[in-house]
Short mmCIF file of C-alpha atoms in Angstrom, two decimals:
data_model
loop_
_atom_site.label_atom_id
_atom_site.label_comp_id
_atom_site.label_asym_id
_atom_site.label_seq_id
_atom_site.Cartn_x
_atom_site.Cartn_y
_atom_site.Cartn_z
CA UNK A 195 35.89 138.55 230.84
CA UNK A 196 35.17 139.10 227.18
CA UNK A 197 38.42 138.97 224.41
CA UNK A 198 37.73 139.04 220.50
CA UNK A 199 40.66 137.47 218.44
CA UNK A 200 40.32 137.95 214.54
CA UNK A 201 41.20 135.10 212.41
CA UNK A 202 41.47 134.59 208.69
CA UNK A 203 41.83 131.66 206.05
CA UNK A 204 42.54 131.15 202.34
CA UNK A 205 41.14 128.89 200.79
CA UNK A 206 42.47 128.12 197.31
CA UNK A 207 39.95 125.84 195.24
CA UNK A 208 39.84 124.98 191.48
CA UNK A 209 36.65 127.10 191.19
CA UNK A 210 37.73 130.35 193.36
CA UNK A 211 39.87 131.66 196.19
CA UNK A 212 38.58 133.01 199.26
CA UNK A 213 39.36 135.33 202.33
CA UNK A 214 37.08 134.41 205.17
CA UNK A 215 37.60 136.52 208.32
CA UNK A 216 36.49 135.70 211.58
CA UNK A 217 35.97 136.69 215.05
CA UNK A 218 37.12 134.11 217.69
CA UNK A 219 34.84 135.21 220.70
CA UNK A 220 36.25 133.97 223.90
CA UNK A 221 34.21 134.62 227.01
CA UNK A 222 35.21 133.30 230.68
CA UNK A 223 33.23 129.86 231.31
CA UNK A 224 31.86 130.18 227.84
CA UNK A 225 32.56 127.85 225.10
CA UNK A 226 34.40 129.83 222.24
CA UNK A 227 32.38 131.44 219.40
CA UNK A 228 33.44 131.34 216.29
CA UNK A 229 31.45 133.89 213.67
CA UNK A 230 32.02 135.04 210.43
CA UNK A 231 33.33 138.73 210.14
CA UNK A 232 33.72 138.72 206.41
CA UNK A 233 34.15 136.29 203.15
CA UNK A 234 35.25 137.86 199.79
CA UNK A 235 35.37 135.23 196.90
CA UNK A 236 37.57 135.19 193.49
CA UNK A 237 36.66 133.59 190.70
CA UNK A 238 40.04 132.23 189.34
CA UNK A 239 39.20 129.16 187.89
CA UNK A 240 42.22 127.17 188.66
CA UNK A 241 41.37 124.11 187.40
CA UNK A 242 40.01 124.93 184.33
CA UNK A 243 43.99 125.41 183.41
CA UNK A 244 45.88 122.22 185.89
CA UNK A 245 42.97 119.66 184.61
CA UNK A 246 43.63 120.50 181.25
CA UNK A 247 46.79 121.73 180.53
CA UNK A 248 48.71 120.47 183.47
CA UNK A 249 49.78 124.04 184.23
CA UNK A 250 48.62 127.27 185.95
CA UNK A 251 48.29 129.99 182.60
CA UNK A 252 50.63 132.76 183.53
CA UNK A 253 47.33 135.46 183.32
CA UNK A 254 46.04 132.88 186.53
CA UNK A 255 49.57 133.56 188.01
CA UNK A 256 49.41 137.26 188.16
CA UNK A 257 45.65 137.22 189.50
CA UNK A 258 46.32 135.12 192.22
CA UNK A 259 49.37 137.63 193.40
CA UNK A 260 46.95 140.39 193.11
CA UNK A 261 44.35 138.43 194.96
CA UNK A 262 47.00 137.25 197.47
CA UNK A 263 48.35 141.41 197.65
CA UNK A 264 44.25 142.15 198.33
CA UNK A 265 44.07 139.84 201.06
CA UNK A 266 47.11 140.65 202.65
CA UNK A 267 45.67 144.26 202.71
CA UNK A 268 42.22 143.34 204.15
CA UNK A 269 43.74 141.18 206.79
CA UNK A 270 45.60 144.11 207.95
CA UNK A 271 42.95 146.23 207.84
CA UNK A 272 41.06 144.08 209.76
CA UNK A 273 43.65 143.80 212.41
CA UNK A 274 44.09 139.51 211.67
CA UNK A 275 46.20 137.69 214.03
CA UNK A 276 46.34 134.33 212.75
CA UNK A 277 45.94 133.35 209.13
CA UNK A 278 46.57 129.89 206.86
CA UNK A 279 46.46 129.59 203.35
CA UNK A 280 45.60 126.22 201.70
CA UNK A 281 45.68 124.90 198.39
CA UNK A 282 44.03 122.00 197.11
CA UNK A 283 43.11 119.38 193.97
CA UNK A 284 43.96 122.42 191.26
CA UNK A 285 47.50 123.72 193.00
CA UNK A 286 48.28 120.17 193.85
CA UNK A 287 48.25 118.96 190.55
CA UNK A 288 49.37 121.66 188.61
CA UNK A 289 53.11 121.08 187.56
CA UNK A 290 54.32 124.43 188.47
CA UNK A 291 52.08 124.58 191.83
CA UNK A 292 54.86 124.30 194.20
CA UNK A 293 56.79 127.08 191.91
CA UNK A 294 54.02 129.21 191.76
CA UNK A 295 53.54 128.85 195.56
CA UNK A 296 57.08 129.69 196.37
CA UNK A 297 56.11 133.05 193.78
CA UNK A 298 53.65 134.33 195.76
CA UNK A 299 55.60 133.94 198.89
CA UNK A 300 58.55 136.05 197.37
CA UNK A 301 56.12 138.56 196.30
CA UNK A 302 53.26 138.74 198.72
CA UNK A 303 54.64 136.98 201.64
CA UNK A 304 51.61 134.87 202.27
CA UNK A 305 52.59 131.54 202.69
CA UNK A 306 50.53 128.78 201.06
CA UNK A 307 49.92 124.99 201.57
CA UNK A 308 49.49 122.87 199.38
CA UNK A 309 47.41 120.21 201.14
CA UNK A 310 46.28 116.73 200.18
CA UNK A 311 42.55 115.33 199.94
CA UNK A 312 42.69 113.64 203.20
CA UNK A 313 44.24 116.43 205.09
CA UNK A 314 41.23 118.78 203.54
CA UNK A 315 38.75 116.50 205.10
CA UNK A 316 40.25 116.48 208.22
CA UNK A 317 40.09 120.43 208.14
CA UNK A 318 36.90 120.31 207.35
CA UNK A 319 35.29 118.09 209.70
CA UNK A 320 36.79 119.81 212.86
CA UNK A 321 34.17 122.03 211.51
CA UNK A 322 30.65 122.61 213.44
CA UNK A 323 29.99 118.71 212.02
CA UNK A 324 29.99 117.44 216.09
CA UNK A 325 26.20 119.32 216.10
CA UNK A 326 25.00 116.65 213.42
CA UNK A 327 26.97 113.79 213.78
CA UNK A 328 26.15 113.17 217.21
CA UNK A 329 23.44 110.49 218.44
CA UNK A 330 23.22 107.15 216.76
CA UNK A 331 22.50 108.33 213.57
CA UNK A 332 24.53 107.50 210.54
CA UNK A 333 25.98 110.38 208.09
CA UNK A 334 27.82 110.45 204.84
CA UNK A 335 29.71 113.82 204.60
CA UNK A 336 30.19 115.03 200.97
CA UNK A 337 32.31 118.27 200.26
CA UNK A 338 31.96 118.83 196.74
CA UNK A 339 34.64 121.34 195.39
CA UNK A 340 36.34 122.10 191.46
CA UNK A 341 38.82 119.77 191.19
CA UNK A 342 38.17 116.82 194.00
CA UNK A 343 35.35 115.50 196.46
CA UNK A 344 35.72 114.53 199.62
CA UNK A 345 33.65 111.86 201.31
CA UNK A 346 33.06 111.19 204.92
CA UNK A 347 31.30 108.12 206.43
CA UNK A 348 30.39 109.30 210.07
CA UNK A 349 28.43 106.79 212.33
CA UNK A 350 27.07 106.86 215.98
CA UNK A 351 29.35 109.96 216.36
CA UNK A 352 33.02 108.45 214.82
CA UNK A 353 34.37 108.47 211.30
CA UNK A 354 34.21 105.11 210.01
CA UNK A 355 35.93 105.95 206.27
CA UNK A 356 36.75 108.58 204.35
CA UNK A 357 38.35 109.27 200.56
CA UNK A 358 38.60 111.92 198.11
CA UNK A 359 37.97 111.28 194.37
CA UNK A 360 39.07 113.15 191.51
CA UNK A 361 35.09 114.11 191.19
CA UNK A 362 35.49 117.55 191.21
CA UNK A 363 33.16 120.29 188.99
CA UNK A 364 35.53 122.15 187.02
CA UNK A 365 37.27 118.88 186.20
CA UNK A 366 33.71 117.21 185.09
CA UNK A 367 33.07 119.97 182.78
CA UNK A 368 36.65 119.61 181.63
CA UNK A 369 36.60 116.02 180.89
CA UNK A 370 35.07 113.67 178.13
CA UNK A 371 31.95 111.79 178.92
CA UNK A 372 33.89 108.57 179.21
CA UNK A 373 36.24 109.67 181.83
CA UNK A 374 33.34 110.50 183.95
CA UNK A 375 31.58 107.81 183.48
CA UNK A 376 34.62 105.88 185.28
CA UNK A 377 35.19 108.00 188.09
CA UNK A 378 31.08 107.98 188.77
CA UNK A 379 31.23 103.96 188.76
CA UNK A 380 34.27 104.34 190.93
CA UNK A 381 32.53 106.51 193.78
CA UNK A 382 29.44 104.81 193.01
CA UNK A 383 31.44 101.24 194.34
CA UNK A 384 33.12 102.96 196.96
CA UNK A 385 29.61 104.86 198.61
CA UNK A 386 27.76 101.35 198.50
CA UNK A 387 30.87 98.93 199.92
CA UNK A 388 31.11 101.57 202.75
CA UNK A 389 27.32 102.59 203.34
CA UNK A 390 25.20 99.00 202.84
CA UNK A 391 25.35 98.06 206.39
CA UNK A 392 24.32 101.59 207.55
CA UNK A 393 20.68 101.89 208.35
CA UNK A 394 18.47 105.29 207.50
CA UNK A 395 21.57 107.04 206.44
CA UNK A 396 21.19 111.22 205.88
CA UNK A 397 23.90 112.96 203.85
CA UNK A 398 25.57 116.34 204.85
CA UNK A 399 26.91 118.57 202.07
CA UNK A 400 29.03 121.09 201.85
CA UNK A 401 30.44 123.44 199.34
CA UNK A 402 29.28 126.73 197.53
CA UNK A 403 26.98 124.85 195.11
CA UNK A 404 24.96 122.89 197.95
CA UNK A 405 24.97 126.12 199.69
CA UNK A 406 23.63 128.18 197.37
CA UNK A 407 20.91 125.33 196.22
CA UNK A 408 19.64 125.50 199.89
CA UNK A 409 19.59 129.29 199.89
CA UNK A 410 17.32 129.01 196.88
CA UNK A 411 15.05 126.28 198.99
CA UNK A 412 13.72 129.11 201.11
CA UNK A 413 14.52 126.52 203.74
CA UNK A 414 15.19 126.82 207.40
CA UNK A 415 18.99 126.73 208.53
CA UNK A 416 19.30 123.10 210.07
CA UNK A 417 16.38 121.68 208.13
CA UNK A 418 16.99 119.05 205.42
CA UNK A 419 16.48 118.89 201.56
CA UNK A 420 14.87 116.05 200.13
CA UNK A 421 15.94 113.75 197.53
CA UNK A 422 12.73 114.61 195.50
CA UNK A 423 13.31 118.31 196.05
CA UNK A 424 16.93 118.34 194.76
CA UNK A 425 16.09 116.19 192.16
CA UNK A 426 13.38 118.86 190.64
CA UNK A 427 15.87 121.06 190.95
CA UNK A 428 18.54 119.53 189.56
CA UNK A 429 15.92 118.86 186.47
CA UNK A 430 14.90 122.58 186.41
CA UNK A 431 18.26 123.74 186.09
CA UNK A 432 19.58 121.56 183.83
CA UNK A 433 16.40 122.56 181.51
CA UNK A 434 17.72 125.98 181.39
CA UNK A 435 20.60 127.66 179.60
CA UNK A 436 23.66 129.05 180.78
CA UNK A 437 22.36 132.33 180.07
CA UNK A 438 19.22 132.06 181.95
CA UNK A 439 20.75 130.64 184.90
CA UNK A 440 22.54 134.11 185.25
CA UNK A 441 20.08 136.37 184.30
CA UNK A 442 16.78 134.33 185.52
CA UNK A 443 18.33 132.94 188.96
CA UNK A 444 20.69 135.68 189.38
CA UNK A 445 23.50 132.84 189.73
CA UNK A 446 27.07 134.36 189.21
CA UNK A 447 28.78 133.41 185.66
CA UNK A 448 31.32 130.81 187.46
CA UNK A 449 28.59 129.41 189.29
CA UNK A 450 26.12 129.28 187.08
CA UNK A 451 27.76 126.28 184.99
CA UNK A 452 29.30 124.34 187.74
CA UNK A 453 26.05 123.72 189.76
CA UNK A 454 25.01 121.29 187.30
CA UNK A 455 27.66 118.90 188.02
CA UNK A 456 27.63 119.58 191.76
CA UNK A 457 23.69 118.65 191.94
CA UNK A 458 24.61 115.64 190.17
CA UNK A 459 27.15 114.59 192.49
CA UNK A 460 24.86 115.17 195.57
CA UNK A 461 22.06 113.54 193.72
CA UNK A 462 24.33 109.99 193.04
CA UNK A 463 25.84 110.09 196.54
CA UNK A 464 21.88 110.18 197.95
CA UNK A 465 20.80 107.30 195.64
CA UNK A 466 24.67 104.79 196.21
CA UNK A 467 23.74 105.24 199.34
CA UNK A 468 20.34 105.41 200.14
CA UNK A 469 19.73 108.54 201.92
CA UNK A 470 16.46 110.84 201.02
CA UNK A 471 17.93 113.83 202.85
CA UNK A 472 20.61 116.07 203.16
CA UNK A 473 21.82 118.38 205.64
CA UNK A 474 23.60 121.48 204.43
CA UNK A 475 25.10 123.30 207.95
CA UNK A 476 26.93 126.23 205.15
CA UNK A 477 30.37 125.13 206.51
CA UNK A 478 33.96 124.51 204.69
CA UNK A 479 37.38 124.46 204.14
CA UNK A 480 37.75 127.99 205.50
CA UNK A 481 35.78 127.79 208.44
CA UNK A 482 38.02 124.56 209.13
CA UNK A 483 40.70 126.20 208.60
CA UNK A 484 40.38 128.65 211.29
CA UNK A 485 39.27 126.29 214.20
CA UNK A 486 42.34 124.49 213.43
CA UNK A 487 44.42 127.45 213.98
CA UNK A 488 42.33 128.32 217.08
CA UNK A 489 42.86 124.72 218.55
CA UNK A 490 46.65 124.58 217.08
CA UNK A 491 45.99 121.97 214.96
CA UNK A 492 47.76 123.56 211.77
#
């Protein structure tokens, strides 16, 4: 017997917001599928306003009610079940978050979470991760986002540590060269203390940038990048203006700066902690989001 559920998640990031649909495929002595119906992405740049100002502009108010009225509308359409909306580094810190969130609940009735940077990789790695992480291999997990990034140590199949660091891409463009420089020594200490006993370590990455980096590989799905390859890369685009990015690489105006800063992060995480590949599966928040619902863990 064949039954198809359809799921949704929000996720609310610094950089954008996005609706990902999905179609929960159960099938009698199958395992369940889980495969992507539809993702629509908004480019509200949260954090651009809570790492700066503290506070979500009013303008970044009304788009996310409008944004939250669209979803609500597509998930109908769609004929959604189940949905979750989560917030993370940029709602979390904003001062008015919680207000804001109560706001769109009055108005929309979509009801969001703001959720903390260990609960967001928790989310995450009930992802597809079980694929990669199993053997006797050793993995650091990095899920590089606007406002935060969230590391993962994974060995011989179990998580042996895991923080998130105010290292987020929209907050490095936002902040002074010094700042930076802190944070970077911070994860820098962290990556090495937690990684130096781990032998022939590969890194898995996640997020939009790493995604759309592999896209432009021409790669495979499921084969690595290599340190030297992201590296050119990383050189390339940094060589190029912001202009060029867009019209040259086709890269979308609120991607087109924030990949910088993303590569970069990738890039330290591989040298801290040795690895000379990374594995980039295209999964997230989102997609976490919904196999917790599935499995009732949210």
């Amino acid at each position: 017997m064949l039954e198809i559920k359809k799921y949704a998640a929000i996720d609310i990031g610094s950089n954008a917001i996005r609706l990902l649909i999905a179609n929960v495929i159960e099938e009698t002595g199958k395992e369940t599928q889980f495969r992507k119906s539809s993702l629509v992405r908004v480019p509200i740049r949260l954090g651009a306003d809570a790492f700066v100002s503290g506070v979500i502009s009013e303008e970044n108010t009304q788009r996310m009610i409008n944004a939250m009225e669209a979803f609500k509308l597509l998930m109908d359409i769609n004929n959604v079940e189940k949905y979750k909306a989560c917030a993370t580094s940029a709602m979390r810190e904003a001062t008015n978050g919680k207000e804001i969130a109560e706001k769109i609940l009055e108005q929309t009735g979509v009801k969001i979470d703001i959720i903390g940077g260990k609960k967001e990789a928790a989310i995450i790695s009930s992802t597809d991760l079980s694929q990669l992480i199993e053997g006797d291999a050793s993995y650091l997990y990095v899920d590089v986002g606007g406002g935060s990034t969230e590391f993962t140590i994974f060995s011989k199949g179990r998580i042996i540590n895991s923080k998130s660091f105010k290292m987020g891409t929209v907050r490095l463009i936002n902040n002074s060269k010094a700042e930076n420089k802190i944070i970077f020594k911070e994860v820098q200490k962290w990556i090495e203390d937690n990684t130096k006993h781990l032998k022939k370590l590969a890194l898995i990455g996640s997020g939009g940038n790493i995604n759309k980096l592999f896209k432009m590989s021409g790669r495979t799905l499921g084969k690595p990048i290599s340190y030297i390859y992201l590296n050119a890369q990383y050189q390339f685009l940094k060589n190029m203006s912001y202009a060029d990015r867009i019209s040259e690489l086709s890269l979308n105006p609120d991607r087109a700066d924030v990949i910088i800063p993303a590569t970069k992060i990738y890039l330290s995480a591989m040298k801290w902690s040795g690895a000379r590949k990374i594995f980039v599966p295209k999964i997230g928040l989102a997609d976490g989001i919904i196999k917790s619902l599935y499995f009732k863990k949210l």
